[in-house]
CSV table of C-alpha atoms in Angstrom, one decimal:
chain,number,residue,atom,x,y,z
A,65,MET,CA,-22.1,8.4,-1.0
A,66,GLU,CA,-21.3,9.7,-4.4
A,67,GLN,CA,-19.9,6.6,-7.4
A,68,ASN,CA,-16.3,6.3,-7.6
A,69,PRO,CA,-16.7,6.1,-11.3
A,70,PHE,CA,-12.2,4.0,-10.4
A,71,GLY,CA,-13.6,1.6,-8.4
A,72,THR,CA,-14.4,0.8,-4.3
A,73,PRO,CA,-11.2,2.9,-2.5
A,74,THR,CA,-9.3,-0.3,-1.1
A,75,VAL,CA,-5.8,-0.7,1.2
A,76,LEU,CA,-3.9,-3.8,0.0
A,77,LEU,CA,-1.7,-4.4,3.4
A,78,PHE,CA,1.2,-6.5,3.1
A,79,HIS,CA,3.7,-7.7,6.3
A,80,MET,CA,1.3,-5.9,8.4
A,81,THR,CA,2.3,-8.6,12.0
A,82,ASP,CA,1.4,-6.6,14.7
A,83,ARG,CA,-2.3,-7.9,15.3
A,84,VAL,CA,-3.2,-4.8,17.3
A,85,ARG,CA,-1.7,-2.4,14.8
A,86,LEU,CA,-3.9,-4.5,12.4
A,87,GLY,CA,-7.0,-4.0,14.4
A,88,ARG,CA,-6.1,-0.6,14.9
A,89,VAL,CA,-5.8,0.2,10.7
A,90,ARG,CA,-9.3,-2.3,10.1
A,91,ALA,CA,-11.1,-0.2,12.4
A,92,TYR,CA,-9.6,2.7,10.5
A,93,LEU,CA,-10.3,1.4,7.3
A,94,ASP,CA,-14.0,0.0,8.1
A,95,GLY,CA,-15.2,3.5,9.2
A,96,ALA,CA,-13.7,5.6,6.6
A,97,GLY,CA,-15.4,3.0,3.8
A,98,ILE,CA,-12.5,1.7,2.5
A,99,ARG,CA,-12.1,-2.4,1.7
A,100,CYS,CA,-9.4,-3.7,3.6
A,101,VAL,CA,-7.2,-6.1,1.2
A,102,GLU,CA,-4.5,-8.1,3.7
A,103,VAL,CA,-2.2,-9.5,1.1
A,104,PRO,CA,-0.9,-13.3,1.6
A,105,PRO,CA,2.8,-14.0,1.2
A,106,ALA,CA,1.3,-16.6,-1.8
A,107,ASP,CA,0.3,-13.1,-3.5
A,108,LEU,CA,3.2,-11.4,-4.4
A,109,SER,CA,4.0,-12.6,-7.3
A,110,ARG,CA,0.4,-11.8,-8.8
A,111,PRO,CA,-0.4,-8.5,-10.7
A,112,LEU,CA,-1.7,-5.6,-8.3
A,113,GLY,CA,-4.6,-5.6,-10.5
A,114,ALA,CA,-5.0,-9.1,-9.7
A,115,ILE,CA,-5.0,-8.8,-6.4
A,116,LEU,CA,-7.5,-6.4,-6.7
A,117,GLY,CA,-10.1,-8.3,-8.8
A,118,LEU,CA,-10.1,-5.8,-11.3
A,119,PRO,CA,-11.2,-6.9,-14.6
A,120,GLY,CA,-8.4,-8.4,-17.5
A,121,PHE,CA,-5.9,-8.7,-15.0
A,122,PRO,CA,-3.8,-11.6,-15.6
A,123,ASP,CA,-3.4,-13.8,-12.1
A,124,GLY,CA,-0.4,-14.8,-11.7
A,125,PRO,CA,1.6,-17.8,-10.4
A,126,LYS,CA,1.2,-18.2,-6.3
A,127,ASP,CA,4.2,-17.3,-4.7
A,128,ALA,CA,6.8,-19.7,-2.7
A,129,GLY,CA,9.3,-17.0,-1.3
A,130,ALA,CA,9.3,-15.4,1.3
A,131,ASP,CA,7.1,-12.6,3.2
A,132,LEU,CA,8.5,-8.6,2.7
A,133,ASP,CA,10.7,-7.6,5.3
A,134,GLU,CA,8.7,-4.4,6.0
A,135,GLU,CA,5.1,-3.2,6.0
A,136,GLY,CA,3.7,-2.3,3.0
A,137,LEU,CA,0.6,-1.1,1.8
A,138,VAL,CA,-0.9,-0.2,-2.0
A,139,MET,CA,-4.3,2.9,-2.3
A,140,PHE,CA,-6.8,2.5,-5.2
A,141,ALA,CA,-9.4,4.6,-6.8
A,142,PHE,CA,-9.1,7.0,-3.0
A,143,ARG,CA,-10.8,9.9,-3.2
A,144,GLU,CA,-9.8,13.8,-2.4
A,145,GLY,CA,-8.9,13.7,0.7
A,146,MET,CA,-8.5,9.6,1.2
A,147,LEU,CA,-5.1,10.0,0.9
A,148,ASP,CA,-4.3,12.9,3.6
A,149,ASP,CA,-6.7,11.5,6.0
A,150,LEU,CA,-4.8,7.9,6.1
A,151,LEU,CA,-1.4,9.8,6.6
A,152,ARG,CA,-3.0,11.2,9.6
A,153,PHE,CA,-4.4,8.6,11.3
A,154,PHE,CA,-0.7,6.7,10.7
A,155,ARG,CA,1.1,9.7,12.3
A,156,ALA,CA,-1.6,10.2,14.9
A,157,GLU,CA,-3.7,7.0,16.2
A,158,CYS,CA,-1.1,4.3,14.6
A,159,PRO,CA,2.4,5.2,14.6
A,160,PRO,CA,5.0,4.4,12.7
A,161,ALA,CA,4.6,4.9,9.4
A,162,VAL,CA,4.3,2.4,7.2
A,163,ALA,CA,7.7,3.3,5.2
A,164,LEU,CA,6.4,1.3,2.1
A,165,LYS,CA,3.2,3.1,0.6
A,166,ALA,CA,2.0,3.6,-3.2
A,167,VAL,CA,-1.1,4.7,-4.7
A,168,ALA,CA,-1.7,2.2,-7.8
A,169,THR,CA,-2.4,3.8,-10.9
A,170,PRO,CA,-2.6,2.4,-14.7
A,171,THR,CA,1.2,1.6,-14.7
A,172,ASN,CA,2.2,-0.1,-11.4
A,173,LEU,CA,-1.5,-2.1,-11.7
A,174,LEU,CA,1.0,-4.6,-13.7
A,175,TRP,CA,4.2,-5.1,-11.5
A,176,THR,CA,3.6,-7.6,-8.6
A,177,PRO,CA,4.0,-6.2,-5.2
A,178,ARG,CA,7.4,-7.8,-4.9
A,179,ALA,CA,8.3,-5.7,-7.8
A,180,LEU,CA,7.2,-2.1,-6.5
A,181,PHE,CA,8.3,-2.9,-3.4
A,182,ASP,CA,11.5,-3.3,-4.7
A,183,GLU,CA,11.4,-0.2,-6.5
A,184,LEU,CA,10.0,1.9,-3.4
A,185,LYS,CA,13.3,0.6,-1.6
A,186,GLN,CA,15.6,1.2,-4.4
A,187,GLU,CA,14.4,5.1,-4.3
A,188,ARG,CA,14.8,5.5,-0.5
A,189,ALA,CA,18.5,4.5,-0.8
A,190,TRP,CA,18.6,6.7,-3.6
A,191,PHE,CA,17.3,9.6,-1.4
A,192,GLU,CA,18.9,8.4,1.8
A,193,GLN,CA,22.8,8.2,-0.2
A,194,ASN,CA,21.5,12.1,-2.0
A,195,ALA,CA,20.0,14.0,1.0
A,196,ARG,CA,21.7,17.3,1.6
A,197,PRO,CA,22.8,17.8,5.5
A,198,ARG,CA,20.4,21.0,6.6
A,199,PRO,CA,21.4,23.9,7.3
């Protein structure tokens, strides 16, 4: 397998409470050579870069707050085709789709999962409010 200069392809999983579904997702990721990290609620206030174990990111405090109220995932260092394959897996083999999903970027690696998912929820609400009816 070709070495990825950006790191090991990784998926951070948040609030995946259905253990059967989690097992299926973990099996898929393992088979695809993607590292899987189940992020506990205590890590929701740490920067994504620190959760991924990347050098140079401050660790941040542990969070005593509540867990997320929806499933979420963050994909890191995916190679071409990996994102499409993962989304196809969720559609075909493990519905429903995860509504809160993001790709790690140099900017959002500094964000906490709480901040990232709050932003995604705001964007979703905006799109829902501004959706035009289909003809």
